Each structure stands twice: as structure tokens, then as C-alpha cells.
XYZ file of C-alpha atoms in Angstrom:
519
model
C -80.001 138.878 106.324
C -76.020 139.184 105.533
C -73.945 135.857 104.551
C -72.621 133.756 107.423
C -69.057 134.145 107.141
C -66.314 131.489 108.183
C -62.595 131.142 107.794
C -59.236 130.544 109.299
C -56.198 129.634 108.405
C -55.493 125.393 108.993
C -52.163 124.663 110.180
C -48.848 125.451 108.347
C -48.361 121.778 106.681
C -51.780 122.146 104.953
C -51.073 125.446 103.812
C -47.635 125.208 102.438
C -49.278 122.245 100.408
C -52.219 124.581 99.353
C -49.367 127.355 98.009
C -47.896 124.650 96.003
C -51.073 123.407 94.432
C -51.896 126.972 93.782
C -48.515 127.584 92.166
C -48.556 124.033 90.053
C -51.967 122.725 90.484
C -52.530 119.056 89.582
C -53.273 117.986 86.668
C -54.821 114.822 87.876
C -56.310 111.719 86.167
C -57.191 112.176 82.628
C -61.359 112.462 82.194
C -63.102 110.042 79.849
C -65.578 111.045 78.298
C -68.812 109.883 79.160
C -69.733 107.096 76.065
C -66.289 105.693 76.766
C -67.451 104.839 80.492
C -67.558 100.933 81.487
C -70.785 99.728 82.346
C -69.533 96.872 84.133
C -72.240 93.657 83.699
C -75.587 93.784 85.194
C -75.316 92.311 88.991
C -72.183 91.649 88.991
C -69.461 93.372 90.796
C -66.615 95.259 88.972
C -63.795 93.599 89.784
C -62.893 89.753 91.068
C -66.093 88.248 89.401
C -65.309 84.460 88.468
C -62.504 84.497 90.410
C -61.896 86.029 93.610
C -65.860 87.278 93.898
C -68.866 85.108 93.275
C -72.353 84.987 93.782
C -73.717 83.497 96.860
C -74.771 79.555 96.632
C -77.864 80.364 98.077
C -78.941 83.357 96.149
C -80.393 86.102 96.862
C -79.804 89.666 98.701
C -77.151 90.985 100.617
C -79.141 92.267 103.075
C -82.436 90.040 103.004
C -86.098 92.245 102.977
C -83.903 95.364 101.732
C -85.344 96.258 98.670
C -81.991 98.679 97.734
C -79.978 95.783 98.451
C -77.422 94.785 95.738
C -77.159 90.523 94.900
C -75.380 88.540 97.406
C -71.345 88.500 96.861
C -69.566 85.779 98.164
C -65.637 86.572 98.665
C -62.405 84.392 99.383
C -58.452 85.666 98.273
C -56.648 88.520 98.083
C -58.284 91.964 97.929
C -55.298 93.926 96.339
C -54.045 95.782 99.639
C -53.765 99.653 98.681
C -56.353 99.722 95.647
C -56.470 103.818 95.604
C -55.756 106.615 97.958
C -57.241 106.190 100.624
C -57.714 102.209 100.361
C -55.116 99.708 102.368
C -56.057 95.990 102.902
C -58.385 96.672 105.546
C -59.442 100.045 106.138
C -61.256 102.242 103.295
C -60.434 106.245 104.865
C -63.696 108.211 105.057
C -64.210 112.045 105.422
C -66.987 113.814 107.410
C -66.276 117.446 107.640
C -67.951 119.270 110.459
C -68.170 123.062 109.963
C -68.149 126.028 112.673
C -72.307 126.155 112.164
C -75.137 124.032 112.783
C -76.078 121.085 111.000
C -77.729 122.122 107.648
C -81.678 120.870 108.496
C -80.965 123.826 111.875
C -79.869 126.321 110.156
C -82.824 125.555 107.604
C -85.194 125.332 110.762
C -83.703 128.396 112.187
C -84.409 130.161 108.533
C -87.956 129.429 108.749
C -88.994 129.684 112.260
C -89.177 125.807 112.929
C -87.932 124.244 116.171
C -85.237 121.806 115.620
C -82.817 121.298 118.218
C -80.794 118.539 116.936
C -76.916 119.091 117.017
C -74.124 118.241 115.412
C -72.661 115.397 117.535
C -75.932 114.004 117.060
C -76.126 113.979 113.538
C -71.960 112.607 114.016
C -73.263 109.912 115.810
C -76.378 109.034 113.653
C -73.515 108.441 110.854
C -71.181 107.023 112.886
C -73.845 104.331 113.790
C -74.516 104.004 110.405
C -71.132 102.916 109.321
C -71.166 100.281 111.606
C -74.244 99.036 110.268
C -72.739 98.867 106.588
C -69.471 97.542 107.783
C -71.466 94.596 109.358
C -73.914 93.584 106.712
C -72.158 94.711 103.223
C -69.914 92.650 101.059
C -66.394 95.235 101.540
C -63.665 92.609 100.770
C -61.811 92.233 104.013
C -61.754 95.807 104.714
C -63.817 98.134 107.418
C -65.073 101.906 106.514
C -62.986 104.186 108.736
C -65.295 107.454 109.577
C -62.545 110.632 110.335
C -63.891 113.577 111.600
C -62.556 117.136 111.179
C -63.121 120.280 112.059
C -63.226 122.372 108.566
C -63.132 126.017 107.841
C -65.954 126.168 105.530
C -69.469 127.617 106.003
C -72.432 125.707 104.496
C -74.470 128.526 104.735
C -72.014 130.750 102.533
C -71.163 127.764 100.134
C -74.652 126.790 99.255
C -75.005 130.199 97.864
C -71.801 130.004 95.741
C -69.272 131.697 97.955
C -66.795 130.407 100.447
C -64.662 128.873 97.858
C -61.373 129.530 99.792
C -62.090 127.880 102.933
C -63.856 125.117 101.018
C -60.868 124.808 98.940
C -59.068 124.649 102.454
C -61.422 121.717 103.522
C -60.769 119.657 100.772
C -57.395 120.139 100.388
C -57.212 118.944 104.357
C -59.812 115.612 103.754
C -57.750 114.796 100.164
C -54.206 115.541 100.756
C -53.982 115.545 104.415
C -56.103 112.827 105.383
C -56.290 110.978 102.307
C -59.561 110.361 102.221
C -61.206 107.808 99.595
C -64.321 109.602 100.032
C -66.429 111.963 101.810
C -69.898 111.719 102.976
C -70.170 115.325 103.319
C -69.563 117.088 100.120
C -73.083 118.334 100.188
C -72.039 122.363 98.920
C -70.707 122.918 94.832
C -67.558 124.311 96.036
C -66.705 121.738 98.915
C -67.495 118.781 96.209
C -65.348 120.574 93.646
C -62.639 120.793 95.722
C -62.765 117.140 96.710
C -63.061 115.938 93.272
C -60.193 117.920 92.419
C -58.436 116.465 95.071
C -59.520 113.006 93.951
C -61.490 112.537 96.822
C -65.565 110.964 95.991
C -67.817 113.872 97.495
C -71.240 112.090 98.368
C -74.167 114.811 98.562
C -73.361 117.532 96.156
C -77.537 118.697 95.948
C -79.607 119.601 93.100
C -76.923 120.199 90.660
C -77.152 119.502 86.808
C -76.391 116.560 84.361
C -72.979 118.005 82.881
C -72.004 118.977 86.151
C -71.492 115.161 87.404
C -70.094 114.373 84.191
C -67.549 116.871 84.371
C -66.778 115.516 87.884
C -66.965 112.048 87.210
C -66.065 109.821 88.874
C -65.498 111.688 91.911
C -69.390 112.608 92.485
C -72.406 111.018 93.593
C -75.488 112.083 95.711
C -79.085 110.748 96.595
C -80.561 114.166 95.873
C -81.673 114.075 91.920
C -80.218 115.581 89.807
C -81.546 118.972 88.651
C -81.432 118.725 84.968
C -83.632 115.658 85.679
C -85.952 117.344 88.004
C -86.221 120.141 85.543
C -87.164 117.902 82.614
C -89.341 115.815 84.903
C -91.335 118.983 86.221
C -91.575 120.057 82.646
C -93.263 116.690 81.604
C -95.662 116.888 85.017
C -96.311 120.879 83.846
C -97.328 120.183 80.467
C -99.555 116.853 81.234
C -100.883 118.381 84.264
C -101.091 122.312 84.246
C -99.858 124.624 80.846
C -103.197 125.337 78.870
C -105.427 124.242 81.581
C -107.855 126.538 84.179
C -105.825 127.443 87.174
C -108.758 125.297 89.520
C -106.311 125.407 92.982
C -105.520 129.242 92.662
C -108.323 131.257 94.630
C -110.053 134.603 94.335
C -110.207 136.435 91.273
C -107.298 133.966 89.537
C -109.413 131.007 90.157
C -111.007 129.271 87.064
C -108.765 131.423 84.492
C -106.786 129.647 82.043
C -103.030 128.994 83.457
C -100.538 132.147 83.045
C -97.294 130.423 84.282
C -93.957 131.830 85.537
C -90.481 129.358 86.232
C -88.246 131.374 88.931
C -84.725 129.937 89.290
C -81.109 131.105 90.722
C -78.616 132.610 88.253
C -76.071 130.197 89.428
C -74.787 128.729 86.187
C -75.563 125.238 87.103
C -79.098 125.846 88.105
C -79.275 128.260 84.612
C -78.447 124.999 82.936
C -81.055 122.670 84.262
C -83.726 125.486 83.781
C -82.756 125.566 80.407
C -83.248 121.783 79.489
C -86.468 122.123 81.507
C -87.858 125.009 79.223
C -86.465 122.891 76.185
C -88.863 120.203 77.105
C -91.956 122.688 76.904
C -90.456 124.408 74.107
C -90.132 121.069 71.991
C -94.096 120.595 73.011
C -94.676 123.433 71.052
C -95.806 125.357 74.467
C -94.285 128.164 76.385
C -94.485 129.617 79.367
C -95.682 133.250 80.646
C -93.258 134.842 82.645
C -89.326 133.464 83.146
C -86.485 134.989 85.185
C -83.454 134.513 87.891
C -82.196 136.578 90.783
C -78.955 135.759 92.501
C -78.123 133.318 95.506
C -77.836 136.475 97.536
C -79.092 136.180 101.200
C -79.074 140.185 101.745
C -80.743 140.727 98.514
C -83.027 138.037 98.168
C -86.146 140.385 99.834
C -85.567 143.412 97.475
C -85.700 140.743 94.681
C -88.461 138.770 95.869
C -90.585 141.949 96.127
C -89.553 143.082 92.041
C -90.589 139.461 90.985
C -93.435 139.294 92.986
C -94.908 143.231 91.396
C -94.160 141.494 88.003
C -95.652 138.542 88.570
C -98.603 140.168 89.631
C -98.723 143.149 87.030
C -98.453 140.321 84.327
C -101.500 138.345 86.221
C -99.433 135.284 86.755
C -101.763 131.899 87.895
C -99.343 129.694 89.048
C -95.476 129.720 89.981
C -93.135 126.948 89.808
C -90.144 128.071 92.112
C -86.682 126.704 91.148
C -85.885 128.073 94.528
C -83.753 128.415 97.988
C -86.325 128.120 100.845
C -85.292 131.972 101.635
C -86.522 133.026 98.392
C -89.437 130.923 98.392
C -90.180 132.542 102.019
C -89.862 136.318 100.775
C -91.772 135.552 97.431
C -94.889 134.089 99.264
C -95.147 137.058 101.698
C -94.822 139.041 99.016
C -97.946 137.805 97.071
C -99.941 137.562 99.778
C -99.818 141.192 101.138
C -100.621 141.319 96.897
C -104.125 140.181 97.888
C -103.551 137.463 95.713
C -103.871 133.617 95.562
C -102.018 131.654 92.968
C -101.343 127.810 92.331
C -98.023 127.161 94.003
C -95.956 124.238 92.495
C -93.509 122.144 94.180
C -90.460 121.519 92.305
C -88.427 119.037 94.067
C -85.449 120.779 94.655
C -83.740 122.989 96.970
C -85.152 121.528 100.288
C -88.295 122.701 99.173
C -90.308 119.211 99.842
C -89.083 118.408 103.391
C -91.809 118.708 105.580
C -89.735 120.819 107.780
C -89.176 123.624 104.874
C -93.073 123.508 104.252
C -94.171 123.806 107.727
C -92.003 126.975 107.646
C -93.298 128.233 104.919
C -97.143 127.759 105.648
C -96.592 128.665 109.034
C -95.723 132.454 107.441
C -98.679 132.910 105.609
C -101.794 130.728 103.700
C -99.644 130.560 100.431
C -97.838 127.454 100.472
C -101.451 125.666 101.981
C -102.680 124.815 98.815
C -99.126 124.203 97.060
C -98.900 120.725 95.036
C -96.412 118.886 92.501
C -93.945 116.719 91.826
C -91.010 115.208 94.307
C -88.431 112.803 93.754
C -88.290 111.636 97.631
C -90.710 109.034 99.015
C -93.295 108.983 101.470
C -91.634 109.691 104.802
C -92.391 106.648 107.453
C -92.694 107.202 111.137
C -89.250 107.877 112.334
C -89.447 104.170 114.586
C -90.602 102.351 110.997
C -87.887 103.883 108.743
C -85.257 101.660 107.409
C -82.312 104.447 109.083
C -83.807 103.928 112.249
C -83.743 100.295 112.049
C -80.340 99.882 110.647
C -79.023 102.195 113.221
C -80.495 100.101 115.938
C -79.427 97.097 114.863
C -76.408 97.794 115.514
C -76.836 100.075 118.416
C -79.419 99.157 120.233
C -79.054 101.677 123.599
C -78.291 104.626 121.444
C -81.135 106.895 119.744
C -79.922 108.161 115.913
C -80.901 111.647 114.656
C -84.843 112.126 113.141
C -82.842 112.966 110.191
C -81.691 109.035 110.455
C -82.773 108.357 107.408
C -81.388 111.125 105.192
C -78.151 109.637 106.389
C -78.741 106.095 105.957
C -80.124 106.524 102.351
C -76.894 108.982 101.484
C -74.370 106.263 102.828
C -76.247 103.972 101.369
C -74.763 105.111 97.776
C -70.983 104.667 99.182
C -71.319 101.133 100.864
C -73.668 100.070 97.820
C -70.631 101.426 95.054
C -67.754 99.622 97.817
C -69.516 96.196 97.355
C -70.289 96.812 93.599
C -66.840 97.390 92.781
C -65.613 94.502 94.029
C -61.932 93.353 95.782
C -60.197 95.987 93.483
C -61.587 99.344 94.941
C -60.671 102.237 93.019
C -63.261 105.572 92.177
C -63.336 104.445 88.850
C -64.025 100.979 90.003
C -66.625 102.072 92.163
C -68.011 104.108 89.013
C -68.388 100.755 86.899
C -69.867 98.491 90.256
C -72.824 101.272 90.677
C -73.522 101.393 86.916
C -74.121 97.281 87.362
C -76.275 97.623 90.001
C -79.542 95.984 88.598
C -82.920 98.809 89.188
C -84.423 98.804 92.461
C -87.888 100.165 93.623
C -88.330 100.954 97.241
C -89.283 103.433 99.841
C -87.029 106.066 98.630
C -88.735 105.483 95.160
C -86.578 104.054 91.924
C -83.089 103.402 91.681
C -80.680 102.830 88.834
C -77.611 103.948 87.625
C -76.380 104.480 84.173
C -73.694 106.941 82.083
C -74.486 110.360 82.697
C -76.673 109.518 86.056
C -74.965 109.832 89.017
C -77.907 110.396 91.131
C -79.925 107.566 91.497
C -83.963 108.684 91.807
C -84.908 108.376 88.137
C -88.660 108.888 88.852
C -91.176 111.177 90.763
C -94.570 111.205 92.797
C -97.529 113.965 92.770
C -97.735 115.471 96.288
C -99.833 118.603 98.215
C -99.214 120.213 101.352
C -101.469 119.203 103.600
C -101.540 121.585 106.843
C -103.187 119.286 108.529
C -101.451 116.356 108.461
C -98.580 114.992 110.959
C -95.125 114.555 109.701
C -93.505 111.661 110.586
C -90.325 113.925 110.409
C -91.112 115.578 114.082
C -94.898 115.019 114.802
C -95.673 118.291 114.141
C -98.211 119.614 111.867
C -97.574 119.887 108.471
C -96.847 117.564 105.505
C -96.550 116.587 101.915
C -98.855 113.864 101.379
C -99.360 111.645 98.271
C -99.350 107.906 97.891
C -100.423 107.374 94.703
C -97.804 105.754 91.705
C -94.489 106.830 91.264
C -94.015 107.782 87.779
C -90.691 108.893 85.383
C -91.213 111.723 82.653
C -91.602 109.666 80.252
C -95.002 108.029 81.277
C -96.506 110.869 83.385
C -99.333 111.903 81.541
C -100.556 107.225 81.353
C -99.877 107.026 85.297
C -101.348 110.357 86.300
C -103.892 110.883 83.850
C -105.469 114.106 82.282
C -107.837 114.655 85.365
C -105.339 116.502 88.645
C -107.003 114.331 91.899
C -104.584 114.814 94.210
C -107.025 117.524 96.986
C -110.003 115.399 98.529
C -113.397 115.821 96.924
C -114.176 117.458 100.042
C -111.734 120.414 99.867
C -111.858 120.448 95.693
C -116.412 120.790 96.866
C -115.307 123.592 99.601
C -113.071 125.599 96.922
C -115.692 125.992 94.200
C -118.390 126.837 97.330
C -115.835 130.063 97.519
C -114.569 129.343 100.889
């Protein structure tokens, strides 16, 4: 499969700026360094407190039964005017930059022979919905969220694999400089974000990329997805209380019973290379280590002629069980793979790349019995019926004859950071502002699991739950069969091995029976 390819040129005012940049490119803001980051005081807004801001007389939430929502903020005076780019007194400019392809969760689908069908102006109008809901119910000082849409040059496809840098460059260069944008609810590729924060611009979304990466970035990057330096630790932790050491019970066939061989696959993007690393470090400082480690690159052509060297290795070494730092595509090739092996290993989940959407694990079971028996750790809740989920609500609420996107809440939880930082900040909105507000937001425990954020985390999951694939089951995503199940405690990597225990329960007794029957 050959990279999606996307670009042309924007008009002749953005590019005459882009030639200047490139010949003198800003310097911008000078970057603190993370210990020298304000903290701000715990439930209280950034700016204005004791004077123009206030805590409401009666108490309580913002939003009442929200369990995300920040302390009630009561407001009266002046709220600055033009705070930052992209701030006047009543309007704070928003990006959302739609690209020539489908919506990411399509082209996913498309990848792995699930039906979606959603398009784009749906998921525009899910978000669009969305902001209307936060402008109505969150403290934002006099001023509205204006949404601008744009047509960009940029492909996802091509940027989530590391290329596309020009046209992404392009794009932000268009939402920073052009429009002026405050922030942007779509930065969800490394180069688009990069050129945002660049630009100046807050780029909500960036996914699965490392610790040192946000701090390099700060404060110009946020996103619900975790972090992956803390999903590497995390699975790590869950590895070593759960799996290294121990019989491989969930592989099948002649691997069955045998004690664990384990491999770690991840991309050779520098980022991901970075949040392997302080993964291994954590099993390395246990004094354990595991079997078989390697990379391949974020390649779409060659992903199948590395997928099939991995999996011989893999199987010449006799490999038990694979933990997967991977794109779905990889994951895809790498299962096909082993199974024309004759072989049936433990599959892990990682939490990252996609990988535990129900919609990326119904493709991947539905190509072969592999991924039927897969089970781990994911930093994403349990996913309620689409008509129960706090997105859906919210976007009725506020449009009652309209229907929002299934993907309603993936939206609602990702705008959630931006209106949650706006209100945090207080009167005077600025991104470092915003930067202090969300580091005094007090920790939260919901749906969409724990919440806090702190110097150095700028994503704001900060713990995990054990899940399996069950093939059986019905997502609430799109009623269709297929979904990662698992209800039991959340836990962080610090206490996995008290809340989970030494004893892996997470199949029924009835399938665990059926296994050692040799069915």
C-alpha cells in the first residue's frame, strides 16, 4: 500500500509569509524549563482570583453531575480585551483543519475492512455542536469560542507516518499566521502540532507521543491521548506484575503452558524510540529483560515485507507473547503473518496507536483468530452506549434536532481539555496562562478514567485498566460485534501489582476451563 499523498500550493499571501519565515524564522517566546513552570494554586483559576474571579457562593461544580468538571468560578470586571493572539474581549479564535481525506476513524475503518461511513461534515458538526455546549455552560470570561474551518493541504494519512511536513508546515502557517488562531483542536499528526506550536498556536490531539516531546513544546501542546512514555512505563509495570517469568496460560498449541519468551515491537520514529526506551528501563531496573526487541519504520509500502522478517524471527526465536508498540497496519500484517506460522501466541494490548478502539480490534479479529484472545492494559474507559455517553448528551443539550457523530465522544472529551484550560486560566487568557489554570485543576476520576495535570504531564490519563477482546461482545461504538471488555479497577503503575493482584482473571472461568480442555 503506497503513502497517500497531498499538497498544493495556498494562496500567494500565505506563501510569501512562509518564504520569509523560511528565510528568518522566528525565534519566538523564550522556553522555560520545566521546574521553573507555575503551578498555579490548587482550584483556583490562574489569573483574576480574589479579585476579578471568585468562587461561586454556593459551591460546587461548574457543570453539576460532571465528574471532569472544574470548581464553580464566579466572574464580574474587566477581562483584559486582547490577552494573546488570537484572544479579543469576546471571541477566543479556534482552528479546525479539514484535510483533502476522510476523517481519521474512515480511513482507519477503510484500513481494516470495517464499515464506517461517517463523513467529515459530520464529524464538523459533532464539534461544532460541541462548542456551543462549552460556550454555554463553562466559566470563559465574557468571551465565546469561535470554531474556523479551513480547508488544509496536509494528509493525515502521510503525517501520522512522519512525512508531509511541507504541507503541514503550510497548514499551520495558514491557522497561526493567517488566521490567528489561539488554538487548534486538530493538531492530532507530530508535524501538524509542530508546526502550530511553532507558530504559537495550542495544537490539541498530538497522539501517543513521549514525555520530552510536550516539554519541548510546552505550552503550546496538549491531548487526551496519554502520553507514550507513560504508557510505556505503565505497560512495563502491568508486564512485569502480570506476565515476564510467568507460563504463557492464554497462548495456545504447542506455546501454551511454557514459561513467557517476550518480544516489544515499536516504530523507529524517534519519539516512539524514546518512550520504548523508558519502558525497557522500567524492566531493566527490575532486574528482568525481555526476549526479543526491535523497530521497523512507519512505512506503509514496507510495512508487509517487515512484518513477515519480524514475524520468521519471532517465531525462529519461539517467542510466547508480543506486546506491539504498533500502527494498526503493522499490527494487521504481523498477525497474518503468525498465523499462516501455525502458531498461537499471547497478544498484548498496549494502549497506543488506535490499537484499543473497538473499531481497530474488530478489524483485526475479523482477519484472522489472533487478536481473539489478545488482553492488557488501556488508558481509555469503558465505552457507554453511544445515547448514555456524556458527548452525546452535551451535544444534545444544546442541539436537540441534530444527531452528533458515534465518535461524539472522542470529541467532547478532546475539547474538553481546551474549554477546561480557558476557564482555569482565568480573565487573563494567554497559552502560558492556560498552562498554569490546567496544572490547578484539582484530580478528577470519571468515565474517561483519572485526570490530573502536573509539570511534565500534558496529557491528562495518569492511570490504566486490564482489558481482553471479547469477539463476542457488542460495542457500544457501532453495535457491531467486537469489543474490549473489562470493568474491573483502574489502576496507575505504581500500584498495579496491589489492585490487580498476582493471579491474571480477566477470561471467564468458562473460557480459562475450555482452553486447558484443548479446544
Amino acid at each position: 500500500m503506497s503513502r497517500l499523498k497531498g499538497y498544493w500550493p495556498l494562496a500567494l499571501g500565505v506563501a510569501v509569509i512562509a518564504a520569509v519565515i523560511l528565510v528568518a524564522p522566528s525565534t519566538g517566546k523564550e522556553k522555560v524549563a520545566a521546574e521553573d513552570v507555575e503551578e498555579g494554586i490548587e482550584g483556583q483559576s490562574a489569573t483574576g482570583w480574589g479579585d476579578t474571579v471568585t468562587a461561586c457562593e454556593s459551591g460546587g461544580l461548574q457543570v453539576a453531575d460532571d465528574p471532569y468538571s472544574p470548581p464553580c468560578f464566579a466572574f464580574s470586571g474587566d477581562n483584559g480585551g486582547e490577552t494573546s493572539k488570537g484572544v479579543t474581549a469576546d471571541t477566543i479564535t479556534v482552528t479546525y483543519r479539514q484535510t483533502p481525506e476522510p476523517n481519521v476513524l474512515a480511513l482507519l475503518a477503510q484500513l481494516m475492512g470495517i464499515e464506517f461511513n461517517e463523513t467529515a461534515e459530520d464529524f464538523q458538526r459533532t464539534v461544532a455542536g460541541l462548542i456551543d455546549y462549552f460556550n454555554a455552560n463553562f466559566q470563559m470570561y465574557g468571551r465565546q469560542i469561535d470554531l474556523q474551518i479551513y480547508d488544509g493541504q496536509g494528509t493525515i494519512t502521510t503525517e501520522l507516518v512522519g512525512g508531509g511536513r511541507e504541507a503541514a508546515s503550510t497548514d499551520g502557517l495558514k491557522a497561526a499566521v493567517e488566521i490567528g488562531a489561539f488554538a487548534d483542536v486538530t493538531g492530532t499528526s507530530q508535524p501538524y502540532a509542530e508546526a502550530l506550536a511553532t507558530n504559537e498556536t495550542i495544537a490539541f490531539g498530538p497522539p501517543y507521543l513521549s514525555r520530552e516531546w510536550f516539554g519541548e513544546h510546552r505550552p503550546y501542546a496538549w491531548s487526551l491521548a496519554s502520553d507514550c512514555s507513560v504508557v510505556g512505563e505503565a505497560a512495563s509495570a502491568y508486564g512485569l506484575a502480570r506476565l515476564i517469568g510467568k507460563p504463557a496460560e492464554f497462548a495456545e498449541g504447542d506455546l501454551k503452558g511454557k514459561t513467557r519468551k517476550m518480544a516489544v515491537i515499536s516504530p523507529n520514529n524517534a519519539e516512539y524510540q524514546r518512550c520504548a526506551d523508558a519502558g525497557l528501563k522500567v524492566v531493566e531496573d527490575a532486574g528482568q529483560k525481555i526476549d526479543y526487541v526491535t523497530d521497523y519504520a512507519l512505512d506503509l509500502g514496507r510495512i508487509p515485507n517487515q512484518a513477515t522478517s519480524i514475524a520468521t524471527e519471532m517465531v525462529r526465536q519461539g517467542i510466547t507473547t508480543i506486546s506491539c508498540f504498533c500502527d494498526p497496519f503493522m499490527l494487521l500484517n504481523l498477525t497474518q503473518q503468525i498465523d499462516a506460522a501455525g502458531i498461537d501466541p499471547e497478544w498484548i494490548v498496549t494502549g497506543v496507536g488506535f490499537i484499543d478502539l473497538d473499531l481497530i480490534g474488530q478489524g483485526l479479529a475479523k482477519s484472522n483468530d489472533q487478536w481473539k484472545r489478545s488482553f492488557g492494559a488501556s488508558p481509555l474507559g469503558v465505552q457507554p452506549r453511544w445515547e448514555d455517553s456524556p458527548g452525546y448528551k452535551a451535544f444534545k443539550s444544546v442541539r436537540p434536532d441534530e444527531t452528533p457523530s458515534r465518535a461524539v465522544d472522542v470529541f467532547y472529551y478532546q475539547l474538553y481539555q481546551l474549554a477546561l484550560g480557558i476557564q482555569m486560566a482565568g480573565p487573563d487568557l494567554t497559552p502560558e496562562t492556560l498552562e498554569t489554570g490546567l496544572f490547578s485543576y484539582p484530580e478528577h476520576t470519571g468515565p474517561a478514567g483519572t485526570w490530573d495535570y502536573f509539570p511534565e504531564s500534558y496529557t491528562p490519563i495518569i492511570d490504566l485498566r486490564e482489558v481482553r477482546y471479547d469477539a463476542d461482545a457488542t460495542s457500544a461504538f457501532n453495535d457491531l460485534k467486537g469489543a474490549y471488555v473489562g470493568d474491573g479497577p483502574r489502576f496507575r503503575r505504581e500500584d498495579v501489582t496491589e489492585i490487580l493482584g498476582e493471579d491474571i482473571d480477566i477470561f471467564p472461568e468458562d473460557e480459562q476451563d475450555d482452553e486447558e480442555g484443548g479446544s
